[in-house]
């Protein structure tokens, strides 16, 4: 573990790119160091689903890495970091990590996170799921990965989309022990 925290954040080309953007925003506001790697389709999803520009998203990270650059520090397990979160995580990226097919930097960084036994959190977004996708996620869970579906709860009485987004982002941050108030925990006021 690195103290203070330093998180690798991967954004891939699934729907729900706002989860990744919000994660970067929160970590930025908390002064937590981030290493960002975005796939080409993640860039496209920023354009398709949000009013953000890719450069503005990259501006939220401490450091940005080119997804094709295998000379990046993220390609080495020796790079000191707290762990990695991929959100949203496409089924293609799930498959790549599950079978160790590290043909881009995001996949290689996830591979390194696993081999160094650091926490890896994937936030998949797909529905419905086929058997291959489910098997890939089981393989990952058996390897110690946290599969944290982009499936917000409703018990905190969300009023707007951002409340739903914050619930998922908050659950992912919980895995890394990051202190936050993104959602109201069940009966936390008791
Ligand atoms: C509008 C749109 C929405 C998509 N939504 C998803 C999705 O929710 N989940 C998913 O696994 N793939 C989704 N895809 C397909 C991925 O972008 C595609 O499989 C791509 O190869 C993922 O590559 P990456 O993981 O390297 O970003 C979507 C594609 C488009 C154009």
Short mmCIF file of C-alpha atoms and ligand atoms in Angstrom, two decimals:
data_model
loop_
_atom_site.label_atom_id
_atom_site.label_comp_id
_atom_site.label_asym_id
_atom_site.label_seq_id
_atom_site.Cartn_x
_atom_site.Cartn_y
_atom_site.Cartn_z
CA UNK A 1 0.00 0.00 0.00
CA UNK A 2 1.06 3.55 -0.68
CA UNK A 3 0.50 6.26 1.91
CA UNK A 4 -0.99 8.68 0.91
CA UNK A 5 -3.27 6.78 -1.45
CA UNK A 6 -2.46 6.56 -5.14
CA UNK A 7 -5.12 4.94 -7.30
CA UNK A 8 -4.96 3.76 -10.90
CA UNK A 9 -8.26 4.63 -12.59
CA UNK A 10 -9.21 2.91 -15.83
CA UNK A 11 -12.10 4.10 -17.98
CA UNK A 12 -13.29 1.70 -20.67
CA UNK A 13 -15.94 1.91 -23.37
CA UNK A 14 -19.07 0.73 -21.60
CA UNK A 15 -22.12 2.85 -21.10
CA UNK A 16 -22.01 4.81 -17.83
CA UNK A 17 -18.82 6.74 -18.44
CA UNK A 18 -20.20 9.26 -15.93
CA UNK A 19 -19.24 6.79 -13.17
CA UNK A 20 -15.60 7.13 -14.17
CA UNK A 21 -15.78 10.89 -14.47
CA UNK A 22 -17.41 11.21 -11.07
CA UNK A 23 -14.77 8.92 -9.52
CA UNK A 24 -12.03 11.19 -10.88
CA UNK A 25 -13.86 14.29 -9.64
CA UNK A 26 -14.22 12.88 -6.13
CA UNK A 27 -10.60 11.70 -5.92
CA UNK A 28 -9.45 15.09 -7.22
CA UNK A 29 -11.48 16.88 -4.54
CA UNK A 30 -10.10 14.55 -1.87
CA UNK A 31 -6.53 15.26 -3.05
CA UNK A 32 -5.97 11.58 -3.78
CA UNK A 33 -3.34 10.91 -6.46
CA UNK A 34 -4.67 9.28 -9.62
CA UNK A 35 -3.11 7.63 -12.65
CA UNK A 36 -5.68 7.64 -15.45
CA UNK A 37 -5.79 5.38 -18.47
CA UNK A 38 -8.70 5.61 -20.92
CA UNK A 39 -9.44 3.29 -23.83
CA UNK A 40 -10.33 4.70 -27.23
CA UNK A 41 -13.97 3.72 -26.71
CA UNK A 42 -13.98 5.45 -23.31
CA UNK A 43 -13.08 8.67 -25.12
CA UNK A 44 -15.93 8.00 -27.52
CA UNK A 45 -18.38 7.37 -24.66
CA UNK A 46 -17.45 10.72 -23.08
CA UNK A 47 -18.52 12.34 -26.34
CA UNK A 48 -21.66 10.18 -26.77
CA UNK A 49 -23.00 10.25 -23.20
CA UNK A 50 -21.85 13.50 -21.59
CA UNK A 51 -21.24 17.17 -22.16
CA UNK A 52 -17.61 16.72 -21.09
CA UNK A 53 -14.58 16.93 -23.38
CA UNK A 54 -12.01 14.13 -23.03
CA UNK A 55 -9.32 16.67 -22.17
CA UNK A 56 -11.45 18.01 -19.32
CA UNK A 57 -11.82 14.46 -17.99
CA UNK A 58 -8.05 13.92 -18.24
CA UNK A 59 -7.59 17.24 -16.42
CA UNK A 60 -9.12 15.69 -13.29
CA UNK A 61 -6.31 13.13 -12.99
CA UNK A 62 -2.89 13.66 -11.46
CA UNK A 63 -1.23 11.82 -14.37
CA UNK A 64 -2.59 10.51 -17.67
CA UNK A 65 -1.23 7.56 -19.61
CA UNK A 66 -1.65 6.65 -23.28
CA UNK A 67 -3.48 3.34 -23.59
CA UNK A 68 -1.04 2.23 -26.31
CA UNK A 69 2.11 3.11 -24.38
CA UNK A 70 3.59 -0.02 -22.85
CA UNK A 71 6.61 1.97 -21.69
CA UNK A 72 4.36 3.72 -19.14
CA UNK A 73 5.05 3.13 -15.44
CA UNK A 74 1.65 1.44 -15.29
CA UNK A 75 3.02 -1.43 -17.37
CA UNK A 76 5.28 -2.42 -14.47
CA UNK A 77 4.20 -4.16 -11.29
CA UNK A 78 6.98 -2.24 -9.54
CA UNK A 79 5.05 1.03 -9.79
CA UNK A 80 3.94 1.85 -6.26
CA UNK A 81 0.19 2.29 -5.96
CA UNK A 82 -2.75 1.42 -3.75
CA UNK A 83 -4.75 -0.48 -6.35
CA UNK A 84 -6.86 -0.05 -9.44
CA UNK A 85 -10.48 0.59 -10.28
CA UNK A 86 -11.98 0.24 -13.76
CA UNK A 87 -15.26 2.05 -14.22
CA UNK A 88 -17.20 1.57 -16.25
CA UNK A 89 -15.72 -1.78 -17.23
CA UNK A 90 -16.77 -3.17 -20.62
CA UNK A 91 -17.26 -6.88 -21.20
CA UNK A 92 -14.33 -6.77 -23.59
CA UNK A 93 -12.07 -5.40 -20.85
CA UNK A 94 -13.49 -7.95 -18.40
CA UNK A 95 -12.59 -10.69 -20.90
CA UNK A 96 -9.10 -9.27 -21.48
CA UNK A 97 -8.31 -9.18 -17.76
CA UNK A 98 -9.87 -12.60 -17.13
CA UNK A 99 -7.62 -14.30 -19.66
CA UNK A 100 -4.50 -12.17 -19.18
CA UNK A 101 -4.64 -10.82 -22.73
CA UNK A 102 -2.92 -7.52 -21.98
CA UNK A 103 -2.88 -5.89 -25.39
CA UNK A 104 -3.41 -2.34 -24.13
CA UNK A 105 -2.07 -0.40 -21.14
CA UNK A 106 -5.32 -0.59 -19.14
CA UNK A 107 -5.29 -4.39 -19.42
CA UNK A 108 -1.58 -4.57 -18.59
CA UNK A 109 -2.07 -2.32 -15.54
CA UNK A 110 -4.88 -4.62 -14.34
CA UNK A 111 -2.63 -7.64 -14.97
CA UNK A 112 0.11 -6.02 -12.85
CA UNK A 113 -2.37 -5.12 -10.11
CA UNK A 114 -3.40 -8.77 -9.92
CA UNK A 115 0.11 -10.21 -9.99
CA UNK A 116 1.22 -7.82 -7.25
CA UNK A 117 -1.90 -8.76 -5.28
CA UNK A 118 -3.16 -5.22 -4.96
CA UNK A 119 -6.91 -4.56 -4.84
CA UNK A 120 -8.58 -4.53 -8.24
CA UNK A 121 -12.17 -3.30 -8.49
CA UNK A 122 -14.14 -3.68 -11.71
CA UNK A 123 -17.47 -1.94 -12.26
CA UNK A 124 -19.05 -3.84 -15.16
CA UNK A 125 -21.97 -2.37 -17.07
CA UNK A 126 -23.84 -4.75 -19.31
CA UNK A 127 -27.31 -6.26 -19.32
CA UNK A 128 -28.41 -8.95 -19.83
CA UNK A 129 -25.28 -11.06 -19.26
CA UNK A 130 -24.35 -14.11 -21.30
CA UNK A 131 -22.71 -17.24 -19.89
CA UNK A 132 -19.25 -16.29 -21.19
CA UNK A 133 -19.44 -12.89 -19.47
CA UNK A 134 -20.62 -14.47 -16.23
CA UNK A 135 -17.83 -17.06 -16.37
CA UNK A 136 -15.25 -14.34 -16.98
CA UNK A 137 -16.47 -12.46 -13.93
CA UNK A 138 -16.41 -15.65 -11.84
CA UNK A 139 -12.81 -16.28 -12.95
CA UNK A 140 -11.92 -12.75 -11.86
CA UNK A 141 -13.74 -13.02 -8.52
CA UNK A 142 -11.89 -16.29 -7.85
CA UNK A 143 -8.63 -14.46 -8.56
CA UNK A 144 -9.49 -11.93 -5.86
CA UNK A 145 -11.00 -9.17 -8.00
CA UNK A 146 -13.96 -7.23 -6.59
CA UNK A 147 -16.79 -7.31 -9.11
CA UNK A 148 -18.90 -4.30 -8.23
CA UNK A 149 -21.71 -4.01 -10.81
CA UNK A 150 -22.96 -0.57 -11.77
CA UNK A 151 -26.20 -1.37 -9.95
CA UNK A 152 -27.05 1.47 -7.55
CA UNK A 153 -29.33 0.80 -4.61
CA UNK A 154 -32.47 2.79 -3.90
CA UNK A 155 -32.65 2.56 -0.11
CA UNK A 156 -30.95 5.93 0.23
CA UNK A 157 -33.91 7.50 -1.64
CA UNK A 158 -32.09 8.96 -4.66
CA UNK A 159 -33.63 12.14 -6.07
CA UNK A 160 -31.45 12.66 -9.10
CA UNK A 161 -29.16 10.70 -11.39
CA UNK A 162 -26.11 12.00 -9.55
CA UNK A 163 -27.38 10.30 -6.35
CA UNK A 164 -27.37 6.97 -8.22
CA UNK A 165 -23.92 7.61 -9.67
CA UNK A 166 -22.57 8.60 -6.26
CA UNK A 167 -23.86 5.39 -4.70
CA UNK A 168 -21.84 3.24 -7.11
CA UNK A 169 -18.75 5.45 -6.86
CA UNK A 170 -19.03 5.46 -3.07
CA UNK A 171 -19.29 1.65 -2.95
CA UNK A 172 -16.13 1.39 -5.07
CA UNK A 173 -14.28 3.83 -2.78
CA UNK A 174 -15.35 1.78 0.24
CA UNK A 175 -13.19 -1.09 -1.05
CA UNK A 176 -10.11 1.13 -0.80
CA UNK A 177 -11.09 2.48 2.62
CA UNK A 178 -11.52 6.02 1.31
CA UNK A 179 -13.53 8.18 3.70
CA UNK A 180 -16.45 9.86 1.90
CA UNK A 181 -20.07 10.92 2.22
CA UNK A 182 -21.28 10.08 -1.27
CA UNK A 183 -24.28 8.13 -0.07
CA UNK A 184 -26.21 7.69 3.12
CA UNK A 185 -25.47 4.30 4.61
CA UNK A 186 -28.36 2.16 5.80
CA UNK A 187 -29.23 3.22 9.34
CA UNK A 188 -25.92 5.01 9.77
CA UNK A 189 -27.68 7.63 11.88
CA UNK A 190 -28.62 5.05 14.57
C1 LIG B 1 -23.13 3.48 -27.40
C2 LIG B 1 -22.34 2.27 -26.96
C3 LIG B 1 -22.63 1.70 -25.75
C4 LIG B 1 -21.91 0.58 -25.32
N1 LIG B 1 -22.20 0.06 -24.10
C5 LIG B 1 -21.52 -1.01 -23.65
C6 LIG B 1 -21.79 -1.52 -22.36
O1 LIG B 1 -22.61 -0.99 -21.59
N2 LIG B 1 -21.08 -2.59 -21.95
C7 LIG B 1 -20.12 -3.18 -22.73
O2 LIG B 1 -19.52 -4.16 -22.29
N3 LIG B 1 -19.85 -2.72 -23.97
C8 LIG B 1 -20.51 -1.64 -24.46
N4 LIG B 1 -20.23 -1.13 -25.70
C9 LIG B 1 -19.26 -1.85 -26.55
C10 LIG B 1 -17.80 -1.52 -26.23
O3 LIG B 1 -17.55 -0.14 -26.45
C11 LIG B 1 -16.87 -2.37 -27.12
O4 LIG B 1 -17.00 -3.75 -26.77
C12 LIG B 1 -15.42 -1.98 -27.04
O5 LIG B 1 -14.66 -2.92 -27.78
C13 LIG B 1 -14.89 -1.90 -25.64
O6 LIG B 1 -13.51 -1.65 -25.69
P1 LIG B 1 -12.68 -1.20 -24.42
O7 LIG B 1 -13.00 -2.14 -23.33
O8 LIG B 1 -11.25 -1.32 -24.87
O9 LIG B 1 -13.07 0.20 -24.13
C14 LIG B 1 -20.90 0.01 -26.15
C15 LIG B 1 -20.61 0.62 -27.37
C16 LIG B 1 -21.31 1.74 -27.77
C17 LIG B 1 -20.96 2.40 -29.07
#
